[in-house]
Structure formats: C-alpha cells, structure tokens
C-alpha cells in the first residue's frame, strides 16, 4: 500500500520492496489459498484506497461479473457485505499495485521486488544501508519497516517453548489430511487463528474431537452488519480512561438492545477513536486495559466471518469442539506418536496433562520484537536503531512513523507503519488503518 501511494504521487522515485515471497501484495495474511479462509471483515470495510471506502466492493463487482469467485453466491448478501477469500483479496491488492505502477511509470517512478529477507539495517547522515539474506547490499534515502505481523504459529521465538516445532501450522490443510480423521486435535488459543484452524481441519476431512484451550475461554463473536449508531465518543471528549470508556460503551450497548438494535452498532462507532484514546492514555491506564479488558475487547471487536463462525458454532453444538479456560504451561516429552501438553485450568492451582494426536498453535500474533527470533528485529534492537514500543508492543515511533532509537531520538531516515506501531495506536493492523498510514507516510517521505 505504501509503494502504491508513493507511485501515485507526482515526481520521480525508485521504490525497492524487500519481500522473500514470490509475489507482492499478499504478505502473511493473503497468501492463503483455501477458499474457506476468508477476510474477517466484509468488502465495505477492506478497501486499500483510503480515499474510496467502496474500492474493494467495486473491484469485486467487476471480478465476479467476469466469472471470478463463482462460490460468492453462497453468502447470499450484497457484494459490499461479502467476506471474500483471502487469496482473492491478494489478487485485488496486486492489481491495485500494478495500476499504481503504470501511473508511476508516466513520471519515471518504478517499484522493484527484491525477493530476499532483510537481515540488517544501518543508518547514517547520508543514507540507509540494508543487508539482505543473499549477501546483497542496498542503499537508499529512506527505509520503511512495513514488516506486517509475526504470527506466533510461524515465528521463531527467542524464548521458545518448543511449541511450534511440535505443532501443526493452522493454515496447512495438506498436513492435516495426514491425521486420522477421528483423532483428537488440541488447539492453543481461541481467537481468530483458532477459527482458521478449525476451518482448515474441516476442509482436511477431520471429523474427530477438537479441544481448545485459552486463558479465558472466550470465542470471537460473529461479525454482523449493524445499523449506524450515534458517535458518542465524538460528542463527549471527557471520556479518557478505560474505565470511563467501558462504562459508557456498556450503557450505549444496553440502550441499543433495549431499542431492538444490535449491540455491535455502538461498539463499531469506537473504531475511529481507538488511536486517539490509546495514544492519550497513560502507561498505567494502558496496562489496566491490557490486563483487564483486552481478552473481551479481542473477542468482541475482532469478530469472526459468518461462515467460519457458523462452522465453529455447529461443531460446538455437536460437542465435537470444546472450549476450556486454561493456560498452556509447556509440552510433555515422550508422548509417542501423539502430543501431550501441561495445562493449568482457570481457578485451579494444580496442573494437568492433556493428550491428543496433534497440536495446533493458534495463540495469535507476537508483537514483542524482543521475542521474535528473526534477524532484522534482533539486529535493529541490538544496534539501538529501535526500541520497544509502549508495553513492549511493537516499536516506539513518532506520530509520523519516524522510529525512536534507544537514545530516544527520532530517526530522519527510518520509519515504520502497520503492526510495528501497535504500541502507538493499539489497533494498527486492519487494512483501513494501514491504508491511512500509507497515505500519510507517503506524503511525508515525498516532502
């Protein structure tokens, strides 16, 4: 998205995107190939164009009319309310980048895909110097850390419990087809990654028990399309603390339900204010939110697409899928052909052991760069070019995305956007969030 914004602006510039995958525009989330792995938001919420909220809806309309995604009729809703497969969203992102490339070419601007991993970055008064995994050295005027998310299931961790080595990838349907269809599968985590894992198991033909363990045992709510609600946060700027926010939000949700309106309507009005509320909060207030509110925030705000939610609800109703409030304490060695894990159930002091044929790590995203055992995050932290963000969420930066070094000074050449700025804005992962950041950062870099 940043490359597309840079290419659309007047002037001549060269953009290098360092990405080990074979294609640009897909990243971690949109490299999925199974039709059952859909977006968590409907088309009206997922435009990559910050100036046109209907951009994806318009693209999908043309795509479906041309014969693409014939299964779309199964959702039986207007195109704006469809939840497209992530692989199709990746096609959309790639096409919008290609269009930006064509426009940029008129000004002499180019974008080049360097298929490698960035492993080191240094910055001086004149330039930034990048080292790649193949030994290549690159130099530029600016570097932008658009690293996206580090899924816990696919991210080597510096303090590893060995969980990933023993676990199946939540999106690896082929590996799941190797399981006994009637076997018991254990899943750590009950958020949206767990929902994806259940979809993967279903598509792989698994029909056995699924045991899900998370600290609070909360499932994501299903995403619905509620009507508009009054923007109560715009009308009352005195609401500043998590406690005030939760009290007022509950009041509006109760009022909505009393009027026969979906409680998700008041919740969705908060979207535009999350960054402001989080940014102006004190560290104490942020810690209170993370410790006491976060699990419920995640389950209510990061909601599941309807088809996936229907599958989870059906399996839960059949008794095949069970949710347990329990903390993962480690792997138990010597489990033979299966896997055994040590758990402490919520409210109990003693641990217990649970066994199954396979284990899936669905514990979500690793935002703490100190725990991510990838070369670039480790080198940036070691060199002091970046420092952990608030509450160790991502990295610290100024409002314009300029990263803060260990000395607290803002870099004039290294910037960040998207999930690395989680500590700055709390919600910094959604497509619309990143699209707005891309537009602002592109303008800043061109200046």
Coordinates of C-alpha atoms in Angstrom, one line a residue, residues 46-236:
X46 CA -11.5 -3.6 3.5
X47 CA -10.6 -1.0 0.9
X48 CA -6.9 -0.4 0.3
X49 CA -7.7 3.0 -1.0
X50 CA -8.1 5.4 1.9
X51 CA -10.0 7.9 -0.3
X52 CA -12.6 5.3 -1.5
X53 CA -14.2 3.0 1.0
X54 CA -16.0 1.2 -1.8
X55 CA -12.9 0.4 -3.8
X56 CA -12.9 -3.4 -2.9
X57 CA -16.7 -3.5 -3.4
X58 CA -16.2 -2.0 -6.9
X59 CA -13.4 -4.4 -7.8
X60 CA -15.3 -7.4 -6.5
X61 CA -18.3 -6.4 -8.6
X62 CA -16.2 -6.5 -11.8
X63 CA -14.3 -9.6 -10.7
X64 CA -17.5 -11.6 -10.0
X65 CA -19.2 -10.4 -13.2
X66 CA -16.1 -11.6 -15.2
X67 CA -16.6 -15.1 -13.8
X68 CA -14.3 -14.9 -10.8
X69 CA -15.2 -16.5 -7.5
X70 CA -18.3 -18.4 -8.6
X71 CA -18.9 -19.5 -5.0
X72 CA -19.7 -15.9 -3.9
X73 CA -23.5 -16.6 -4.3
X74 CA -23.3 -18.9 -1.3
X75 CA -23.2 -15.9 1.0
X76 CA -26.5 -14.5 -0.4
X77 CA -25.8 -10.9 0.6
X78 CA -24.9 -7.7 -1.4
X79 CA -21.4 -7.5 -2.7
X80 CA -20.4 -4.9 -0.1
X81 CA -21.3 -7.4 2.6
X82 CA -19.4 -10.3 1.2
X83 CA -16.4 -11.8 3.0
X84 CA -14.0 -12.7 0.2
X85 CA -11.4 -15.5 0.4
X86 CA -8.0 -14.0 1.4
X87 CA -6.4 -15.3 -1.8
X88 CA -8.8 -13.3 -3.8
X89 CA -8.1 -10.2 -1.7
X90 CA -4.4 -10.8 -2.6
X91 CA -5.3 -10.6 -6.3
X92 CA -7.1 -7.3 -5.6
X93 CA -4.1 -5.8 -3.8
X94 CA -1.7 -7.0 -6.6
X95 CA -3.9 -5.4 -9.3
X96 CA -4.1 -2.1 -7.4
X97 CA -0.3 -2.1 -7.1
X98 CA 0.0 -2.8 -10.9
X99 CA -2.3 0.1 -11.7
X100 CA -0.1 2.4 -9.5
X101 CA 3.0 1.1 -11.2
X102 CA 1.5 2.1 -14.6
X103 CA 0.7 5.5 -13.3
X104 CA 4.1 6.0 -11.7
X105 CA 5.8 5.0 -14.9
X106 CA 4.4 8.1 -16.5
X107 CA 6.5 10.1 -14.1
X108 CA 9.5 7.8 -14.4
X109 CA 8.8 6.2 -11.0
X110 CA 9.5 2.5 -10.5
X111 CA 9.0 -0.3 -8.0
X112 CA 11.2 -3.3 -7.9
X113 CA 10.6 -6.5 -5.9
X114 CA 13.8 -7.8 -4.3
X115 CA 13.0 -11.5 -3.3
X116 CA 15.1 -11.8 -0.2
X117 CA 14.9 -11.2 3.5
X118 CA 16.3 -8.1 5.1
X119 CA 18.7 -9.1 7.9
X120 CA 20.4 -5.9 8.9
X121 CA 19.9 -2.1 8.6
X122 CA 22.3 0.7 9.4
X123 CA 21.6 4.4 9.1
X124 CA 23.9 7.4 8.8
X125 CA 23.6 11.1 8.0
X126 CA 23.6 10.5 4.2
X127 CA 21.7 7.2 3.6
X128 CA 20.3 3.9 4.9
X129 CA 22.3 0.7 4.2
X130 CA 20.5 -2.6 4.1
X131 CA 22.0 -6.1 4.1
X132 CA 20.0 -8.9 2.6
X133 CA 19.9 -12.7 3.3
X134 CA 21.7 -13.4 0.0
X135 CA 24.5 -11.0 0.9
X136 CA 23.4 -8.2 -1.3
X137 CA 23.9 -4.6 -0.1
X138 CA 21.3 -1.9 -0.8
X139 CA 21.4 1.8 -0.2
X140 CA 18.6 4.4 -0.2
X141 CA 17.4 7.7 1.2
X142 CA 14.8 6.1 3.5
X143 CA 13.9 2.7 4.9
X144 CA 10.4 1.8 6.0
X145 CA 9.7 -1.1 8.4
X146 CA 6.5 -2.5 6.9
X147 CA 7.1 -5.9 8.3
X148 CA 3.5 -6.8 9.0
X149 CA 2.5 -9.3 11.6
X150 CA 4.6 -12.0 13.2
X151 CA 2.1 -14.9 13.7
X152 CA 3.1 -16.9 16.8
X153 CA 2.5 -20.1 14.9
X154 CA 5.1 -19.2 12.3
X155 CA 7.5 -17.0 14.2
X156 CA 10.7 -18.4 15.8
X157 CA 10.8 -17.0 19.3
X158 CA 13.9 -16.2 21.4
X159 CA 12.3 -17.8 24.5
X160 CA 10.9 -20.8 22.7
X161 CA 8.9 -23.5 24.5
X162 CA 9.3 -25.8 21.5
X163 CA 5.6 -25.4 20.8
X164 CA 5.9 -24.5 17.1
X165 CA 8.3 -27.4 16.5
X166 CA 5.6 -29.8 17.8
X167 CA 2.6 -28.0 16.4
X168 CA 0.8 -28.0 13.0
X169 CA 0.5 -24.8 11.1
X170 CA -3.1 -23.5 11.5
X171 CA -3.4 -23.0 7.7
X172 CA -1.6 -26.2 6.5
X173 CA -4.6 -28.2 5.2
X174 CA -2.3 -30.7 3.4
X175 CA -0.6 -31.6 6.7
X176 CA -3.9 -32.0 8.5
X177 CA -5.0 -34.5 5.8
X178 CA -2.4 -36.8 7.1
X179 CA -4.2 -37.1 10.5
X180 CA -6.5 -39.9 11.4
X181 CA -9.9 -38.2 10.7
X182 CA -11.3 -39.4 14.0
X183 CA -8.3 -38.4 16.1
X184 CA -8.3 -35.7 18.9
X185 CA -6.7 -32.4 18.0
X186 CA -5.6 -29.9 20.7
X187 CA -5.6 -26.2 19.9
X188 CA -3.8 -23.5 22.0
X189 CA -5.7 -20.1 21.7
X190 CA -9.3 -19.4 21.0
X191 CA -9.2 -16.3 18.8
X192 CA -9.4 -15.8 15.0
X193 CA -6.4 -18.0 14.3
X194 CA -8.2 -20.8 16.1
X195 CA -11.2 -20.2 13.8
X196 CA -9.0 -20.5 10.8
X197 CA -7.5 -23.7 12.2
X198 CA -11.0 -25.2 12.6
X199 CA -11.8 -24.3 9.0
X200 CA -8.6 -26.0 7.9
X201 CA -9.4 -29.1 9.8
X202 CA -12.9 -29.2 8.3
X203 CA -11.5 -28.9 4.8
X204 CA -8.9 -31.6 5.5
X205 CA -11.7 -34.0 6.3
X206 CA -11.1 -34.2 10.1
X207 CA -14.2 -35.3 12.0
X208 CA -12.8 -36.1 15.5
X209 CA -12.8 -34.1 18.7
X210 CA -11.2 -30.7 18.9
X211 CA -10.1 -29.4 22.3
X212 CA -9.4 -25.7 22.5
X213 CA -7.5 -24.1 25.4
X214 CA -7.1 -20.4 26.2
X215 CA -6.7 -18.4 29.4
X216 CA -10.2 -17.0 29.4
X217 CA -12.0 -19.5 27.2
X218 CA -13.6 -16.7 25.1
X219 CA -14.6 -17.2 21.5
X220 CA -14.8 -14.4 18.9
X221 CA -18.3 -13.1 18.3
X222 CA -19.6 -13.4 14.7
X223 CA -19.3 -10.2 12.7
X224 CA -22.7 -8.8 11.7
X225 CA -23.7 -5.6 9.8
X226 CA -25.4 -3.4 12.4
X227 CA -27.1 -0.1 11.6
X228 CA -25.4 3.2 12.2
X229 CA -25.3 4.4 15.8
X230 CA -24.6 7.9 17.3
X231 CA -20.9 8.6 17.6
X232 CA -21.0 9.1 21.3
X233 CA -17.2 9.5 21.6
X234 CA -17.2 12.4 19.2
X235 CA -19.9 14.1 21.3
X236 CA -18.2 13.6 24.7

